[in-house]
Coordinates of C-alpha atoms and ligand atoms in Angstrom, one line a residue:
M1 CA 93.8 126.0 119.0
P2 CA 95.8 123.0 119.0
L3 CA 95.4 120.5 116.0
D4 CA 92.6 117.9 116.3
G5 CA 91.6 119.3 119.7
L6 CA 94.8 117.6 121.0
S7 CA 95.4 118.4 124.7
A8 CA 96.1 116.4 127.8
E9 CA 92.6 116.5 128.7
S10 CA 91.2 115.2 125.5
I11 CA 93.7 112.1 126.1
T12 CA 93.1 111.7 129.6
A13 CA 89.3 111.5 129.5
N14 CA 88.1 108.1 131.0
L15 CA 91.2 106.5 129.4
N16 CA 91.1 103.3 130.5
T17 CA 94.2 102.8 132.5
R18 CA 95.7 102.9 136.0
V19 CA 99.1 103.7 135.3
I20 CA 100.2 104.4 131.5
G21 CA 98.6 108.5 130.8
R22 CA 97.5 109.1 134.5
R23 CA 99.3 112.1 134.3
V24 CA 99.8 113.4 130.5
I25 CA 101.9 116.6 129.7
Y26 CA 101.1 118.3 126.6
Y27 CA 103.0 120.8 124.4
P28 CA 102.2 122.2 121.3
Q29 CA 105.6 122.2 120.5
V30 CA 109.2 121.1 122.1
A31 CA 112.8 120.4 120.6
S32 CA 111.9 116.6 121.8
T33 CA 109.6 114.8 123.6
N34 CA 112.5 112.2 124.7
D35 CA 114.4 115.0 126.4
V36 CA 111.5 116.6 128.4
A37 CA 110.7 113.2 129.9
R38 CA 114.0 113.0 131.2
Q39 CA 113.8 116.2 132.7
E40 CA 110.6 115.6 134.0
A41 CA 111.8 111.8 135.4
Q42 CA 114.5 113.4 137.2
Q43 CA 112.2 115.8 138.9
G44 CA 110.5 113.0 139.9
A45 CA 107.7 112.2 137.3
A46 CA 105.5 109.5 138.3
E47 CA 105.4 106.1 136.4
G48 CA 103.1 106.3 133.8
T49 CA 103.7 110.0 132.8
V50 CA 103.2 110.8 129.3
V51 CA 104.7 113.5 127.3
I52 CA 103.3 114.3 123.8
A53 CA 104.0 117.1 121.5
D54 CA 101.8 118.3 118.2
E55 CA 105.4 119.1 116.7
Q56 CA 109.2 118.2 117.2
T57 CA 111.8 120.5 116.1
A58 CA 114.2 118.7 117.0
G59 CA 113.1 114.8 117.2
R60 CA 115.9 111.9 117.7
G61 CA 116.1 109.0 116.2
R62 CA 118.3 105.8 117.1
I63 CA 121.7 105.7 116.1
K64 CA 122.0 109.8 116.3
R65 CA 119.4 109.5 113.6
V66 CA 117.1 112.6 113.0
W67 CA 113.5 111.7 113.4
L68 CA 110.7 114.2 111.6
S69 CA 108.4 115.4 113.4
P70 CA 105.7 117.6 111.9
R71 CA 102.5 118.6 113.4
G72 CA 99.9 116.0 112.6
N73 CA 101.8 113.0 113.7
I74 CA 102.7 111.3 117.3
S75 CA 105.6 112.3 119.0
L76 CA 105.5 111.1 122.9
S77 CA 107.0 109.4 125.3
I78 CA 106.1 107.3 128.3
I79 CA 108.2 107.3 131.1
L80 CA 108.4 103.8 133.0
R81 CA 110.4 102.8 136.7
P82 CA 110.6 99.0 136.0
S83 CA 113.0 97.2 137.6
L84 CA 116.3 96.6 135.9
S85 CA 115.4 92.8 134.8
H86 CA 112.4 94.3 133.0
L87 CA 114.7 96.6 131.2
P88 CA 115.3 94.4 127.7
Y89 CA 111.3 93.6 127.6
L90 CA 110.5 97.5 127.2
I91 CA 111.2 97.3 123.3
M92 CA 109.1 94.3 122.9
V93 CA 106.4 95.8 125.1
A94 CA 106.3 99.5 122.8
S95 CA 106.4 97.6 119.6
L96 CA 103.5 95.2 120.0
A97 CA 101.5 98.0 121.6
V98 CA 102.3 99.9 118.6
V99 CA 101.2 96.9 116.4
R100 CA 98.0 96.1 118.2
S101 CA 97.1 99.7 118.7
I102 CA 97.5 100.2 114.5
E103 CA 95.8 97.5 114.0
L104 CA 92.6 98.4 116.1
V105 CA 92.0 101.1 114.9
T106 CA 93.1 101.3 111.5
G107 CA 92.4 97.2 110.7
L108 CA 96.3 97.4 108.9
K109 CA 98.5 94.6 109.5
A110 CA 101.6 95.9 111.0
Q111 CA 104.6 94.1 111.4
I112 CA 108.1 94.6 113.2
K113 CA 111.5 94.8 111.7
W114 CA 114.2 94.0 114.5
P115 CA 114.6 95.0 117.0
N116 CA 111.5 98.2 117.0
D117 CA 110.9 99.9 114.0
I118 CA 107.0 99.5 113.1
L119 CA 106.8 98.6 109.1
I120 CA 103.3 98.5 107.2
N121 CA 103.5 96.8 103.8
G122 CA 107.5 96.7 104.0
K123 CA 107.8 100.8 104.8
K124 CA 108.6 102.4 108.1
V125 CA 105.7 103.8 110.0
C126 CA 107.0 104.3 113.2
G127 CA 110.3 104.3 115.9
I128 CA 111.1 103.8 118.7
L129 CA 114.0 105.2 120.9
I130 CA 114.3 104.0 124.4
E131 CA 116.7 105.7 126.8
N132 CA 117.7 104.8 130.3
E133 CA 119.1 106.1 133.7
V134 CA 120.9 103.5 135.8
R135 CA 121.9 104.7 139.2
G136 CA 124.3 102.4 141.0
S137 CA 123.0 98.9 140.1
A138 CA 119.3 100.2 139.9
L139 CA 117.1 101.8 136.9
A140 CA 116.2 105.2 137.8
F141 CA 113.9 105.4 134.9
A142 CA 113.5 104.5 131.4
V143 CA 111.8 106.8 128.5
I144 CA 110.1 105.2 126.1
G145 CA 109.9 107.3 123.0
I146 CA 107.5 106.9 120.2
G147 CA 107.0 108.5 116.7
I148 CA 104.2 107.4 114.7
N149 CA 103.8 108.8 111.1
L150 CA 100.0 109.6 110.4
K151 CA 100.2 111.9 108.1
L152 CA 103.3 112.8 106.4
S153 CA 103.3 114.3 103.1
L154 CA 106.3 112.5 102.2
A155 CA 107.0 114.5 98.7
D156 CA 108.1 117.1 101.3
F157 CA 110.7 114.6 103.0
P158 CA 112.5 113.0 99.7
E159 CA 115.6 111.8 102.0
V160 CA 112.9 109.2 103.3
A161 CA 110.3 108.8 100.8
A162 CA 111.4 105.5 99.6
A163 CA 111.5 103.7 102.9
A164 CA 108.9 105.7 105.1
T165 CA 105.0 105.7 105.3
C166 CA 102.2 107.0 107.1
L167 CA 99.0 105.7 108.0
A168 CA 96.7 107.9 105.8
D169 CA 98.5 106.8 103.1
E170 CA 98.3 103.0 104.0
L171 CA 94.2 103.4 104.7
G172 CA 93.5 105.6 101.9
K173 CA 91.7 108.3 104.5
E174 CA 92.8 110.3 107.6
V175 CA 93.1 108.7 110.9
S176 CA 92.3 109.5 114.2
R177 CA 95.2 111.3 116.1
L178 CA 93.1 111.2 119.2
E179 CA 92.3 107.8 118.8
M180 CA 95.3 106.1 117.9
I181 CA 97.1 107.5 121.0
R182 CA 94.5 106.5 123.4
S183 CA 94.2 103.0 122.1
L184 CA 98.3 102.9 122.4
L185 CA 98.2 103.8 125.8
V186 CA 96.0 101.5 126.8
E187 CA 97.2 99.0 124.7
F188 CA 100.7 99.8 126.5
E189 CA 99.6 99.4 130.0
R190 CA 98.0 96.2 129.3
L191 CA 101.3 94.5 127.8
Y192 CA 103.4 96.3 130.4
L193 CA 101.3 95.1 133.5
M194 CA 101.8 91.6 132.0
L195 CA 105.9 92.1 132.5
S196 CA 105.7 91.0 136.2
D197 CA 104.5 87.4 135.3
R198 CA 104.2 87.0 131.8
G199 CA 107.4 88.0 130.1
E200 CA 107.6 84.8 128.2
F201 CA 103.9 85.2 126.6
I202 CA 105.5 88.8 125.7
F203 CA 108.7 87.6 124.0
R204 CA 106.8 85.1 122.3
E205 CA 104.5 87.7 120.7
W206 CA 107.1 90.4 119.6
Q207 CA 108.9 86.8 118.3
S208 CA 106.0 86.0 116.2
R209 CA 105.8 89.8 114.6
L210 CA 109.3 90.0 113.4
I211 CA 109.9 90.0 110.0
T212 CA 113.4 90.1 110.6
L213 CA 113.5 86.2 111.1
G214 CA 115.0 83.8 108.4
R215 CA 116.1 86.9 106.2
K216 CA 119.2 87.9 104.4
V217 CA 120.1 90.9 106.1
R218 CA 123.1 93.3 106.3
V219 CA 123.5 94.5 110.2
I220 CA 124.8 97.6 111.2
S221 CA 126.0 97.5 114.7
G222 CA 128.7 100.4 116.1
D223 CA 131.7 100.4 113.4
S224 CA 131.2 97.4 112.0
V225 CA 128.7 95.8 109.1
L226 CA 127.7 92.1 109.0
A227 CA 126.3 90.4 106.7
G228 CA 124.1 87.2 107.1
I229 CA 120.9 85.2 108.2
V230 CA 119.1 85.8 111.0
E231 CA 118.4 82.5 113.1
S232 CA 116.6 83.6 115.9
V233 CA 116.3 86.1 118.5
A234 CA 116.5 85.9 122.3
T235 CA 114.6 87.1 125.4
D236 CA 117.3 89.7 126.1
G237 CA 115.9 91.1 122.6
S238 CA 119.2 90.1 121.4
L239 CA 119.3 89.0 117.4
L240 CA 121.6 85.8 116.5
L241 CA 123.3 86.1 113.0
R242 CA 124.3 82.7 111.0
L243 CA 127.6 84.2 109.0
P244 CA 128.4 83.2 105.5
D245 CA 131.2 81.2 107.0
G246 CA 129.1 79.1 109.0
G247 CA 129.9 80.9 112.1
S248 CA 127.4 82.7 114.3
T249 CA 127.6 86.0 116.4
R250 CA 124.7 87.8 118.7
I251 CA 124.1 91.6 118.2
V252 CA 122.4 93.5 120.9
A253 CA 122.1 96.8 119.3
G254 CA 122.1 97.4 115.3
D255 CA 120.0 98.5 112.7
V256 CA 119.2 95.8 110.2
N257 CA 118.4 96.1 106.2
L258 CA 116.7 93.6 104.9
R259 CA 117.9 91.9 101.7
E260 CA 116.1 89.9 98.7
Q261 CA 113.6 87.3 100.0
N262 CA 115.1 84.3 100.7
Ligands
BTN1 C1 114.4 105.5 115.5 O1 113.2 105.1 114.7 O2 115.5 105.7 115.0 C2 113.4 106.1 116.6 C3 112.6 107.1 116.3 C4 111.7 107.4 117.9 C5 111.1 109.0 117.4 C6 110.5 109.6 118.6 S1 109.0 110.5 118.8 C7 109.0 110.6 120.4 C8 110.4 110.8 120.9 N1 111.2 112.0 120.7 C9 112.2 111.9 119.8 O3 113.1 112.9 120.0 N2 112.3 110.5 119.8 C10 111.4 109.9 119.9

């Protein structure tokens, strides 16, 4: 019997969406929902298809990191087929959808650490991994992988205990996984459908939730590590870092460590 009664039917029943989650593929256990979603997309799965698992045995994070996904948390991937021009906005849509669903379901305030880590009280509660397949000059599909720590016994994972948190610990009680998933899909769709004419609104919302702006940071980008102050972000999702020598550099992908508050 799946945990929390999680099943494709329980997620889709009367779900108030037109595209996202119209089809849900549920597994008790997979290596990575992003890998399954990629295979489904390559075989023609429709936009909005969701692959979800109770547990991942080889969950993947950004920059080749491992993502811990024990049973009882949220590990899902959404298949999208947007235009190439909408690609930079997917990070914004996904992080805002998580922030909003956390706030709606738990009342907890969540923030975004550039580019798409979701934090509560400074600790990471959710990670997002976006992977694409481009064919020629067109985007064949994008897979949006979302992992939310719902109930994580951090004592069992000392390697992440200092930097991570889970919704149950932050709220002081358990959070319904089903309610979180359904709310996330509804919020995701609402924001995603805005992309055709309100991309600027999505960008402003995302920007207003970033805790990274104006902060002293250390950025690991490829092989280089840069220290500086985050000056701004652009609509393509990149970050402008002001360097100690007065110069600046634009960072498209990387990992940010926040340093002491200014
Ligand atoms: C990160 O913060 O480094 C990104 C973590 C992304 C984890 C999710 S869980 C669902 C999907 N499947 C994976 O293997 N990874 C993503």
